[in-house]
């Protein structure tokens, strides 16, 4: 049971808001040493795990590519497109992205979106341009709210959409564990079909929240304008 001290290190590190990489690395080294592994074996385990998960280093290629696209006007083109669509609003743009993200994830195409690949360089500028056309210049608070909803559209679309794909890792893990532990004959397609109603409910619930975002932005902008007007009046009165 002494090896479980590594879990306490992770909990304590995250609770005190330490660097996640340092916390997880320290917990891994401590767990290996407490488990009777030599320092060389611990290092070998880290190297083997990194080599078998080299897909995590794809971000080293993605970020420079996105940076080049942004430098050559990707965000400006996204804003220009939104200015041409008169009926587009921030809520409608994000709701549309939520649906597209979930459908593509349901077919196993989880790499088509993402915070770095799609949300920051394309979805956020499009939503901000649509919101500014309707409500004027956005305040910092409204802009941060809009960006948080854009990130949530991507996360929820991926999370609930990928479970509808029968070859995703979580589905295979569940079926393998259940069949080995309880000696059943559970098929991945059964879990994938049961995930469809949950995905539909997630789309309807969060889609409604995204569409309601337009009214929230309008209310916040109106309140900000009223406050600014009242402040200007108070400053002008003493001068008279």
Short mmCIF file of C-alpha atoms in Angstrom, two decimals:
data_model
loop_
_atom_site.label_atom_id
_atom_site.label_comp_id
_atom_site.label_asym_id
_atom_site.label_seq_id
_atom_site.Cartn_x
_atom_site.Cartn_y
_atom_site.Cartn_z
CA UNK A 1 0.00 0.00 0.00
CA UNK A 2 3.00 2.31 0.41
CA UNK A 3 3.13 2.85 -3.36
CA UNK A 4 -0.20 4.71 -3.12
CA UNK A 5 1.72 7.63 -1.63
CA UNK A 6 2.19 8.77 -5.22
CA UNK A 7 -1.54 9.48 -5.42
CA UNK A 8 -1.29 11.68 -2.34
CA UNK A 9 1.56 13.58 -4.02
CA UNK A 10 -0.64 14.21 -7.06
CA UNK A 11 -3.58 15.36 -4.94
CA UNK A 12 -1.39 17.63 -2.81
CA UNK A 13 0.37 19.07 -5.85
CA UNK A 14 -2.84 19.91 -7.68
CA UNK A 15 -4.46 21.28 -4.50
CA UNK A 16 -1.54 23.68 -4.02
CA UNK A 17 -1.53 24.54 -7.74
CA UNK A 18 1.98 23.39 -8.47
CA UNK A 19 3.30 22.76 -11.97
CA UNK A 20 1.31 19.72 -13.26
CA UNK A 21 4.26 18.26 -15.16
CA UNK A 22 6.49 18.50 -12.09
CA UNK A 23 3.81 17.01 -9.82
CA UNK A 24 3.07 14.04 -12.08
CA UNK A 25 6.76 13.41 -12.73
CA UNK A 26 7.60 13.49 -9.04
CA UNK A 27 4.69 11.17 -8.22
CA UNK A 28 5.81 8.72 -10.91
CA UNK A 29 9.41 8.63 -9.70
CA UNK A 30 8.33 8.26 -6.07
CA UNK A 31 5.89 5.46 -6.92
CA UNK A 32 8.55 3.57 -8.86
CA UNK A 33 11.13 3.85 -6.10
CA UNK A 34 8.64 2.81 -3.41
CA UNK A 35 7.64 -0.13 -5.59
CA UNK A 36 11.18 -1.48 -5.53
CA UNK A 37 12.35 -0.24 -8.92
CA UNK A 38 15.88 1.04 -9.37
CA UNK A 39 16.44 4.60 -10.67
CA UNK A 40 17.49 3.20 -14.05
CA UNK A 41 14.29 1.14 -14.31
CA UNK A 42 12.21 4.20 -13.40
CA UNK A 43 13.94 6.18 -16.14
CA UNK A 44 13.42 3.29 -18.56
CA UNK A 45 9.71 3.21 -17.71
CA UNK A 46 9.42 6.94 -18.42
CA UNK A 47 11.20 6.53 -21.74
CA UNK A 48 9.09 3.54 -22.77
CA UNK A 49 5.87 5.38 -21.91
CA UNK A 50 6.93 8.45 -23.88
CA UNK A 51 8.01 6.41 -26.91
CA UNK A 52 4.71 4.49 -26.97
CA UNK A 53 2.71 7.76 -26.79
CA UNK A 54 4.56 9.83 -29.33
CA UNK A 55 1.26 11.22 -30.63
CA UNK A 56 1.33 13.72 -27.76
CA UNK A 57 4.26 15.43 -29.45
CA UNK A 58 2.14 16.25 -32.52
CA UNK A 59 1.44 19.60 -30.86
CA UNK A 60 5.06 20.52 -31.61
CA UNK A 61 4.10 20.48 -35.31
CA UNK A 62 0.57 21.87 -34.91
CA UNK A 63 1.43 25.05 -33.03
CA UNK A 64 3.98 26.43 -35.55
CA UNK A 65 1.54 25.66 -38.37
CA UNK A 66 -1.31 27.49 -36.65
CA UNK A 67 1.05 30.38 -35.90
CA UNK A 68 1.98 30.71 -39.58
CA UNK A 69 -1.68 30.64 -40.63
CA UNK A 70 -2.54 33.35 -38.11
CA UNK A 71 0.38 35.49 -39.21
CA UNK A 72 -0.87 35.34 -42.80
CA UNK A 73 -4.40 36.45 -41.93
CA UNK A 74 -6.40 33.39 -40.86
CA UNK A 75 -8.28 35.25 -38.10
CA UNK A 76 -8.89 38.27 -40.34
CA UNK A 77 -10.41 36.03 -43.02
CA UNK A 78 -12.66 34.39 -40.42
CA UNK A 79 -13.89 37.82 -39.29
CA UNK A 80 -14.46 38.90 -42.89
CA UNK A 81 -16.56 35.80 -43.51
CA UNK A 82 -18.75 36.57 -40.49
CA UNK A 83 -19.27 40.16 -41.65
CA UNK A 84 -20.74 38.81 -44.87
CA UNK A 85 -23.25 36.58 -43.05
CA UNK A 86 -25.92 38.98 -41.83
CA UNK A 87 -27.93 36.47 -39.83
CA UNK A 88 -24.99 34.90 -38.06
CA UNK A 89 -24.69 35.49 -34.32
CA UNK A 90 -22.14 34.35 -31.77
CA UNK A 91 -24.54 31.79 -30.31
CA UNK A 92 -25.46 30.37 -33.71
CA UNK A 93 -21.82 30.10 -34.76
CA UNK A 94 -20.88 28.22 -31.59
CA UNK A 95 -23.98 26.00 -31.72
CA UNK A 96 -23.16 25.08 -35.33
CA UNK A 97 -19.60 24.23 -34.34
CA UNK A 98 -20.90 22.10 -31.46
CA UNK A 99 -23.03 20.04 -33.85
CA UNK A 100 -20.25 19.67 -36.42
CA UNK A 101 -17.72 18.75 -33.72
CA UNK A 102 -19.99 16.11 -32.24
CA UNK A 103 -20.93 14.54 -35.59
CA UNK A 104 -17.32 14.31 -36.76
CA UNK A 105 -16.25 12.87 -33.40
CA UNK A 106 -19.04 10.28 -33.67
CA UNK A 107 -17.39 9.05 -36.89
CA UNK A 108 -13.98 8.88 -35.21
CA UNK A 109 -12.64 12.12 -36.73
CA UNK A 110 -11.55 13.57 -33.39
CA UNK A 111 -8.57 15.41 -34.88
CA UNK A 112 -10.62 17.76 -37.08
CA UNK A 113 -11.19 20.24 -34.25
CA UNK A 114 -9.57 21.21 -30.99
CA UNK A 115 -8.61 24.30 -28.98
CA UNK A 116 -5.33 24.88 -30.83
CA UNK A 117 -6.37 23.69 -34.29
CA UNK A 118 -9.82 25.25 -34.64
CA UNK A 119 -11.18 27.13 -31.60
CA UNK A 120 -8.51 29.80 -31.16
CA UNK A 121 -7.62 30.53 -34.80
CA UNK A 122 -11.09 30.21 -36.41
CA UNK A 123 -14.10 29.67 -34.14
CA UNK A 124 -13.35 32.46 -31.64
CA UNK A 125 -12.64 35.16 -34.27
CA UNK A 126 -15.83 34.22 -36.13
CA UNK A 127 -17.92 34.34 -32.96
CA UNK A 128 -16.37 37.62 -31.84
CA UNK A 129 -16.95 39.23 -35.24
CA UNK A 130 -20.60 38.14 -35.20
CA UNK A 131 -21.04 39.46 -31.66
CA UNK A 132 -19.38 42.80 -32.42
CA UNK A 133 -21.57 43.32 -35.47
CA UNK A 134 -24.68 42.91 -33.29
CA UNK A 135 -23.61 44.42 -29.98
CA UNK A 136 -20.72 46.75 -30.78
CA UNK A 137 -17.28 46.60 -29.22
CA UNK A 138 -17.13 43.84 -26.63
CA UNK A 139 -15.90 44.41 -23.10
CA UNK A 140 -13.12 42.24 -21.72
CA UNK A 141 -15.64 40.35 -19.58
CA UNK A 142 -17.91 39.64 -22.56
CA UNK A 143 -14.94 38.59 -24.68
CA UNK A 144 -13.72 36.13 -22.03
CA UNK A 145 -17.24 34.74 -21.64
CA UNK A 146 -17.48 34.21 -25.39
CA UNK A 147 -14.14 32.44 -25.51
CA UNK A 148 -15.05 30.17 -22.62
CA UNK A 149 -18.24 29.14 -24.39
CA UNK A 150 -16.26 28.45 -27.57
CA UNK A 151 -13.96 26.13 -25.63
CA UNK A 152 -16.94 24.41 -24.00
CA UNK A 153 -18.55 23.79 -27.40
CA UNK A 154 -15.42 21.95 -28.51
CA UNK A 155 -15.03 19.96 -25.28
CA UNK A 156 -18.66 18.87 -25.03
CA UNK A 157 -18.91 18.04 -28.72
CA UNK A 158 -15.81 15.84 -28.54
CA UNK A 159 -16.59 14.26 -25.16
CA UNK A 160 -20.10 13.09 -25.99
CA UNK A 161 -19.52 12.54 -29.71
CA UNK A 162 -16.53 10.20 -29.54
CA UNK A 163 -18.42 7.71 -27.35
CA UNK A 164 -20.75 7.07 -30.29
CA UNK A 165 -17.78 5.69 -32.25
CA UNK A 166 -17.42 1.99 -31.44
CA UNK A 167 -13.63 1.89 -31.94
CA UNK A 168 -12.75 4.67 -29.50
CA UNK A 169 -10.40 3.76 -26.66
CA UNK A 170 -12.90 4.30 -23.83
CA UNK A 171 -15.48 1.99 -25.42
CA UNK A 172 -12.91 -0.76 -25.99
CA UNK A 173 -11.60 -0.36 -22.44
CA UNK A 174 -15.07 -0.70 -20.92
CA UNK A 175 -16.04 -3.72 -23.00
CA UNK A 176 -12.70 -5.43 -22.34
CA UNK A 177 -12.94 -4.85 -18.58
CA UNK A 178 -16.59 -5.91 -18.31
CA UNK A 179 -16.14 -9.03 -20.42
CA UNK A 180 -13.01 -10.11 -18.53
CA UNK A 181 -14.38 -9.35 -15.06
CA UNK A 182 -18.01 -10.42 -15.33
CA UNK A 183 -17.62 -12.99 -18.14
CA UNK A 184 -20.22 -11.34 -20.35
CA UNK A 185 -20.35 -10.89 -24.10
CA UNK A 186 -20.73 -7.12 -24.35
CA UNK A 187 -20.08 -5.73 -27.82
CA UNK A 188 -18.66 -2.23 -28.51
CA UNK A 189 -21.58 -1.41 -30.80
CA UNK A 190 -23.99 -1.85 -27.87
CA UNK A 191 -22.21 0.80 -25.81
CA UNK A 192 -21.93 3.09 -28.81
CA UNK A 193 -25.68 2.90 -29.43
CA UNK A 194 -26.42 3.62 -25.76
CA UNK A 195 -24.20 6.71 -26.01
CA UNK A 196 -26.30 8.22 -28.80
CA UNK A 197 -29.21 9.43 -26.58
CA UNK A 198 -26.73 11.00 -24.17
CA UNK A 199 -24.99 12.79 -27.04
CA UNK A 200 -28.31 14.09 -28.37
CA UNK A 201 -29.29 15.40 -24.92
CA UNK A 202 -25.88 17.06 -24.54
CA UNK A 203 -26.32 18.78 -27.90
CA UNK A 204 -29.80 20.05 -27.04
CA UNK A 205 -28.88 21.26 -23.55
CA UNK A 206 -25.60 22.94 -24.39
CA UNK A 207 -26.92 24.16 -27.74
CA UNK A 208 -29.68 26.00 -25.87
CA UNK A 209 -27.07 27.56 -23.58
CA UNK A 210 -25.06 28.70 -26.58
CA UNK A 211 -28.10 30.25 -28.27
CA UNK A 212 -28.96 32.02 -25.01
CA UNK A 213 -25.47 33.52 -25.06
CA UNK A 214 -26.65 36.18 -27.53
CA UNK A 215 -29.16 37.55 -25.02
CA UNK A 216 -26.58 37.44 -22.24
CA UNK A 217 -24.11 39.43 -24.33
CA UNK A 218 -26.79 41.97 -25.26
CA UNK A 219 -27.75 42.41 -21.60
CA UNK A 220 -24.13 42.79 -20.49
CA UNK A 221 -23.38 45.29 -23.23
CA UNK A 222 -26.49 47.32 -22.37
CA UNK A 223 -25.54 47.37 -18.69
CA UNK A 224 -22.00 48.45 -19.55
CA UNK A 225 -23.27 51.24 -21.81
CA UNK A 226 -25.67 52.45 -19.13
CA UNK A 227 -22.90 52.48 -16.53
CA UNK A 228 -20.57 54.38 -18.85
CA UNK A 229 -23.30 56.94 -19.60
CA UNK A 230 -24.06 57.44 -15.92
CA UNK A 231 -20.38 57.88 -15.14
CA UNK A 232 -19.99 60.45 -17.92
CA UNK A 233 -23.00 62.39 -16.58
CA UNK A 234 -21.57 62.45 -13.06
CA UNK A 235 -18.23 63.70 -14.32
CA UNK A 236 -19.86 66.36 -16.49
CA UNK A 237 -22.13 67.81 -13.76
CA UNK A 238 -19.36 69.17 -11.46
CA UNK A 239 -17.66 70.78 -14.43
CA UNK A 240 -20.81 72.77 -15.16
#
